[in-house]
PDB file of C-alpha atoms in Angstrom:
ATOM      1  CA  UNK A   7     -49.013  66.684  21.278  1.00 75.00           C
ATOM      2  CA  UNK A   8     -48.062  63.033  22.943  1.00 74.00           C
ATOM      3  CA  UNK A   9     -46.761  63.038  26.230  1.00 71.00           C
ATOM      4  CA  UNK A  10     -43.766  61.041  26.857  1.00 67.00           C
ATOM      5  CA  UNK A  11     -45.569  57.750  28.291  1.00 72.00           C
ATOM      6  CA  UNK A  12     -48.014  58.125  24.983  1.00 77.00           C
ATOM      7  CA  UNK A  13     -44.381  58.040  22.656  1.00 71.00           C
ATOM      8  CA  UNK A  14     -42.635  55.559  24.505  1.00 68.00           C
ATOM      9  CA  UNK A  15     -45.909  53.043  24.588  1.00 74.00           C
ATOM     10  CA  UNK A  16     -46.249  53.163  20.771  1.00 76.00           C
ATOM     11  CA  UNK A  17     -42.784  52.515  19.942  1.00 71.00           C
ATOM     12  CA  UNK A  18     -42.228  49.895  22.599  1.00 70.00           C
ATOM     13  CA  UNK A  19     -44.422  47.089  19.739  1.00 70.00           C
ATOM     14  CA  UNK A  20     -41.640  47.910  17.756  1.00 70.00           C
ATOM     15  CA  UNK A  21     -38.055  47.811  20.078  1.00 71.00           C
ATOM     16  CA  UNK A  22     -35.997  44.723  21.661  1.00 75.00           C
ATOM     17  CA  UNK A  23     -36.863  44.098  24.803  1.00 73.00           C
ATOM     18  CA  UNK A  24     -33.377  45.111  25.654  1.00 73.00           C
ATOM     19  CA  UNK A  25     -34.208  48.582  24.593  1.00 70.00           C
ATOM     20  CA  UNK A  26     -37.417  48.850  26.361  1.00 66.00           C
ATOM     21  CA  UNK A  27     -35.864  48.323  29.845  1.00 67.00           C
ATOM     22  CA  UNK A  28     -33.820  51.050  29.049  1.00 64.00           C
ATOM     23  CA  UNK A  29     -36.779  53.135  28.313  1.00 62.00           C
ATOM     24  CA  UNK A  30     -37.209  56.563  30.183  1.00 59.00           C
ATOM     25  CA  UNK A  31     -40.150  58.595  30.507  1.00 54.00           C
ATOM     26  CA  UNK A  32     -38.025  61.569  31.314  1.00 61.00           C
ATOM     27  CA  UNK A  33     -36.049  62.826  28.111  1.00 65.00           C
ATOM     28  CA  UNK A  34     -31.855  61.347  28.486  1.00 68.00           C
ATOM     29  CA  UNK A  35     -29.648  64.110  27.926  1.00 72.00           C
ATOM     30  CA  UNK A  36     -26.399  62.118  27.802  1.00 74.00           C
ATOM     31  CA  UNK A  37     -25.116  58.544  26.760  1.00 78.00           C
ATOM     32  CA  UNK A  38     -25.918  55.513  29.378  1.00 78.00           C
ATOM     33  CA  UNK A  39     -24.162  52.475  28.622  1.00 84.00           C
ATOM     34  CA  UNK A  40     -25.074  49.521  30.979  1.00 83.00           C
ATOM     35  CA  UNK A  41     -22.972  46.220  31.457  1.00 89.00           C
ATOM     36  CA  UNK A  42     -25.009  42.875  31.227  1.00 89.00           C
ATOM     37  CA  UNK A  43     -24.428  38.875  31.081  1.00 94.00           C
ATOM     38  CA  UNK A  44     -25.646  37.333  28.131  1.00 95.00           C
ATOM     39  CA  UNK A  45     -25.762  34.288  25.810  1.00 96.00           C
ATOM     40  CA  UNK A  46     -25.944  35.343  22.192  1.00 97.00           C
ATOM     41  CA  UNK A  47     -26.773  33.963  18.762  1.00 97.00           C
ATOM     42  CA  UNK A  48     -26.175  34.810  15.280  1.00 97.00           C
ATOM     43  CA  UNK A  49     -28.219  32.923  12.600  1.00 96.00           C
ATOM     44  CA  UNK A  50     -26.772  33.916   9.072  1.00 92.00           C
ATOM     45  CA  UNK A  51     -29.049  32.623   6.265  1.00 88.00           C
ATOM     46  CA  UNK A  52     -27.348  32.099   3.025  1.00 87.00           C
ATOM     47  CA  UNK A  53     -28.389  31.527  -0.667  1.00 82.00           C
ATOM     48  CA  UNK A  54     -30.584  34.814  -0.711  1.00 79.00           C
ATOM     49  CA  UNK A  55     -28.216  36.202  -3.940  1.00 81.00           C
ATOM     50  CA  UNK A  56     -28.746  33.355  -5.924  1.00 81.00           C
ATOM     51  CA  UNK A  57     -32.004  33.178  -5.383  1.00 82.00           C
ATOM     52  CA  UNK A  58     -32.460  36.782  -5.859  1.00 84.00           C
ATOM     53  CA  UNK A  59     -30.863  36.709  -9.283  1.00 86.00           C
ATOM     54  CA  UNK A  60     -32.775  34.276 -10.402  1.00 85.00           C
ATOM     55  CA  UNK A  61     -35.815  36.180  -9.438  1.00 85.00           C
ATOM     56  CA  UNK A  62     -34.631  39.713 -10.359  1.00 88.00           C
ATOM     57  CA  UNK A  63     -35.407  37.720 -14.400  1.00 90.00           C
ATOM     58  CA  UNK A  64     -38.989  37.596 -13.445  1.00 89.00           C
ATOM     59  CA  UNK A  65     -39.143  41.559 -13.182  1.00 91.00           C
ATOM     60  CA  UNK A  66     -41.469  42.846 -10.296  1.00 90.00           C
ATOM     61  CA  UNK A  67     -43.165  39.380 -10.057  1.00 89.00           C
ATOM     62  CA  UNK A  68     -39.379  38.089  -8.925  1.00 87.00           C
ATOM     63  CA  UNK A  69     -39.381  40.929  -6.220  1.00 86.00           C
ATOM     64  CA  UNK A  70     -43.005  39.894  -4.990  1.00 88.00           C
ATOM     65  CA  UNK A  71     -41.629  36.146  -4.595  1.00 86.00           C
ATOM     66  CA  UNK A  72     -38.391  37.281  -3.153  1.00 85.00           C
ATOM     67  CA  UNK A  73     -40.230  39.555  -0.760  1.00 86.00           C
ATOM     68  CA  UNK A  74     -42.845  36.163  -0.083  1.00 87.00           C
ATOM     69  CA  UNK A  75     -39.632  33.814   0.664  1.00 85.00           C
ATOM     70  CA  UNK A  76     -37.701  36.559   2.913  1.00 85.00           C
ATOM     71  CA  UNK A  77     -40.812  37.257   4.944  1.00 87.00           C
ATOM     72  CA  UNK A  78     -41.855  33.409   5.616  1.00 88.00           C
ATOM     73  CA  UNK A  79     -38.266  32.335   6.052  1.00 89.00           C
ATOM     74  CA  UNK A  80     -37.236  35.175   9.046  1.00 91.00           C
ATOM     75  CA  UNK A  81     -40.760  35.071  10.380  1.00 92.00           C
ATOM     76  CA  UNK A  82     -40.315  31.399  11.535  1.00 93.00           C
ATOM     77  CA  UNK A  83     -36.540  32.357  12.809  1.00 95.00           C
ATOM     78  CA  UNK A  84     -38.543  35.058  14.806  1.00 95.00           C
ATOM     79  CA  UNK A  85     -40.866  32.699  15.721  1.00 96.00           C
ATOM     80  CA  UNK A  86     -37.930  30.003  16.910  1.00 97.00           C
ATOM     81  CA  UNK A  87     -36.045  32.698  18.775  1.00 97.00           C
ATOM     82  CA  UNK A  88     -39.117  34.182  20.550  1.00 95.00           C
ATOM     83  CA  UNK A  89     -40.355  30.330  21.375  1.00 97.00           C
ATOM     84  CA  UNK A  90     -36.379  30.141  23.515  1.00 97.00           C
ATOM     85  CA  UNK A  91     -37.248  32.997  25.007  1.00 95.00           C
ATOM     86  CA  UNK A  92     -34.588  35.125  23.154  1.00 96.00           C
ATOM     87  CA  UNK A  93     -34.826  39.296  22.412  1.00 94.00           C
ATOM     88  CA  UNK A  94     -34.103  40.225  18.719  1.00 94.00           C
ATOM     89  CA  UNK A  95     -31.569  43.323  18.875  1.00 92.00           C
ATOM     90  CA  UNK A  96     -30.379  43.292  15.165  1.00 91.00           C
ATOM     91  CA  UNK A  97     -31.279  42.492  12.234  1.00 89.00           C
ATOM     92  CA  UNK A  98     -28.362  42.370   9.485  1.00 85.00           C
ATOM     93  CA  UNK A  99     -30.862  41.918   6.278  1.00 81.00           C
ATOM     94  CA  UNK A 100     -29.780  38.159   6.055  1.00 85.00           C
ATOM     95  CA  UNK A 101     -28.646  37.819   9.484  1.00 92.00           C
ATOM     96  CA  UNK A 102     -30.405  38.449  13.203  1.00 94.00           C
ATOM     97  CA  UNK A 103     -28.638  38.503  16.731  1.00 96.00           C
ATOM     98  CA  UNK A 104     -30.330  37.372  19.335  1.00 97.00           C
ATOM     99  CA  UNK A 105     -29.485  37.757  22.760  1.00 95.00           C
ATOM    100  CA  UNK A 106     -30.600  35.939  26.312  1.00 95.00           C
ATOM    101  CA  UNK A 107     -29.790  37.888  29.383  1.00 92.00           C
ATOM    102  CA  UNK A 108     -28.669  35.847  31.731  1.00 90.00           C
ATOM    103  CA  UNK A 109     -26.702  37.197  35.269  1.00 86.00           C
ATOM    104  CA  UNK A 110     -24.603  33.509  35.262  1.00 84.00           C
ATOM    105  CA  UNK A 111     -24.434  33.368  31.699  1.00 86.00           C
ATOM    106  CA  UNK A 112     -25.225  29.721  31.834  1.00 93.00           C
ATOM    107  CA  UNK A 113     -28.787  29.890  30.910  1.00 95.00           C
ATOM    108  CA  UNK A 114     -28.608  32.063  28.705  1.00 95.00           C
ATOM    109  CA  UNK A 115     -25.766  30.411  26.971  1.00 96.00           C
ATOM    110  CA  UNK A 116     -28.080  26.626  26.922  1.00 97.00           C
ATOM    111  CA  UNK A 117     -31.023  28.392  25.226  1.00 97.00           C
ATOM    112  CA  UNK A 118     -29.164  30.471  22.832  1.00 97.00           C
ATOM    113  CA  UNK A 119     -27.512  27.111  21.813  1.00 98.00           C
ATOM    114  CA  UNK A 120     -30.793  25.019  22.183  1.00 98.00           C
ATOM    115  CA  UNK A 121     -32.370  27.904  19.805  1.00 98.00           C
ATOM    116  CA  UNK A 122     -29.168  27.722  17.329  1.00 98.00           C
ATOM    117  CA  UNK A 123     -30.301  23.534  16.913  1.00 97.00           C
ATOM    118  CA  UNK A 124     -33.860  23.786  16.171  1.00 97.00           C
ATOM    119  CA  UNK A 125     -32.778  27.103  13.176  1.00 97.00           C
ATOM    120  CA  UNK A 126     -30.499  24.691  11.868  1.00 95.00           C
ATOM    121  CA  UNK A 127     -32.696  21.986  12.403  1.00 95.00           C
ATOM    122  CA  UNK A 128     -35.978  23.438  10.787  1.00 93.00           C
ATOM    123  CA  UNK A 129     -34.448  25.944   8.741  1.00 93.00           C
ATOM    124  CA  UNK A 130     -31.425  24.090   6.926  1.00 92.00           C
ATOM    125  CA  UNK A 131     -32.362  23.268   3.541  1.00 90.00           C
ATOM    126  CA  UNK A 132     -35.174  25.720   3.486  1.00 88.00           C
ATOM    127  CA  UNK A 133     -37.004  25.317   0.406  1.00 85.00           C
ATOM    128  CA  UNK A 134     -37.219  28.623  -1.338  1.00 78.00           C
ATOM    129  CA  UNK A 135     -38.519  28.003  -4.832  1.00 74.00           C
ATOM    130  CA  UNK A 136     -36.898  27.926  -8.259  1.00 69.00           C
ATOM    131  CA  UNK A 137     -34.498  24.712  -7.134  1.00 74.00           C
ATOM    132  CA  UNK A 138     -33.000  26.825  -4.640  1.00 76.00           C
ATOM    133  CA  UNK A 139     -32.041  25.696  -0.653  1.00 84.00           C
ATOM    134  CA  UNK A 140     -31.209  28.321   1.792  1.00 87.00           C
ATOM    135  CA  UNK A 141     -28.448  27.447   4.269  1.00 89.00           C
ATOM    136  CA  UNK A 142     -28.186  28.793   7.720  1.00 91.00           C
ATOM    137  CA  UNK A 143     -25.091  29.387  10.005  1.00 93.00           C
ATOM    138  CA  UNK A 144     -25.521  29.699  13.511  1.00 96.00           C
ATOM    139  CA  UNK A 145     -22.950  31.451  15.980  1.00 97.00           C
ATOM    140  CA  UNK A 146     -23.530  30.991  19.807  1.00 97.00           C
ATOM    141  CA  UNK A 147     -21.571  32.735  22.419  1.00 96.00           C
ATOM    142  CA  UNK A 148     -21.304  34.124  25.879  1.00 95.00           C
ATOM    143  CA  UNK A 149     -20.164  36.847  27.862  1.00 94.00           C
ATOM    144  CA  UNK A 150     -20.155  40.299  28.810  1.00 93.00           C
ATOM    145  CA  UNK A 151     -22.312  42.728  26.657  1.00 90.00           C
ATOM    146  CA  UNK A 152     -22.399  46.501  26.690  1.00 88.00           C
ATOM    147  CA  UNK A 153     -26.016  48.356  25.880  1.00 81.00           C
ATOM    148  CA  UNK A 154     -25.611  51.349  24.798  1.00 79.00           C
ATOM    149  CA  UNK A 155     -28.063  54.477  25.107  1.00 73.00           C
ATOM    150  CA  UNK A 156     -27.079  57.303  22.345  1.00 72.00           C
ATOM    151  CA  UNK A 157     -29.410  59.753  21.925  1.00 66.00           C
ATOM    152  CA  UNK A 158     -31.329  61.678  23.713  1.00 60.00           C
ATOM    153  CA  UNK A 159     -31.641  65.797  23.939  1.00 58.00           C
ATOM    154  CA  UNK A 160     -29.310  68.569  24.606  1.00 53.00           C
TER     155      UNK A 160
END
């Protein structure tokens, strides 16, 4: 059986890093919520139902392009958000949200918005086969943010 550090170091590849500094190695038997500063962007990527209609024709070799397009378009808005410094903590199947802890709420606020120019500025008008261009919208704000911490046992 895993100990506790063992668990919490394999699922760390896998968790914001939001949620990893709320890690504990001893088991949480009630809900934590914790107050932080943050700027915060949503990047919506629009034209995936077309483009998935057009696909879904082609049977499973559709889904295998869909699947292709999907993975190379949100890898590169991982990719942009990670480059600003920015911590993935959902993912909305065409959307992400992005956060930037930031106590003053200034920085974080300039790199979520410096982040929301190069998406629209590398991703608008993505290319994604079959004469079809993906848009993206990209929401930045600022403020107060609440993480919670759920689960646990008991």
């Amino acid at each position: 059986m895993r100990t506790n550090s063992e668990v919490v170091a394999a699922l760390s590849a896998y968790l914001p890093e939001l949620a990893k500094r709320g890690l504990s190695l001893q088991p949480r038997t009630s809900p934590e919520v914790r107050q932080l500063d943050a700027g915060v962007l949503l990047a919506d990527v629009s034209g995936f139902t077309a483009l998935a209609q057009r696909l879904a024709r082609l049977g499973p070799e559709g889904a295998e392009q869909l699947s292709s397009v999907l993975a190379a378009c949100f890898s590169r808005l991982q990719q942009l958000i990670a480059g600003y410094g920015g911590d993935i903590v959902a993912d909305a199947g065409d959307a992400l949200l992005a956060c930037w802890p930031d106590d003053s709420r200034v920085r974080g606020l300039r790199l979520a918005a410096q982040c929301a120019r190069a998406v629209r500025d590398e991703l608008e008008g993505y290319d994604a086969g079959r004469g079809i261009r993906l848009s993206i919208k990209c929401t930045v704000v600022a403020g107060e943010l609440s993480a919670l911490h759920l689960g646990g046992v008991g």
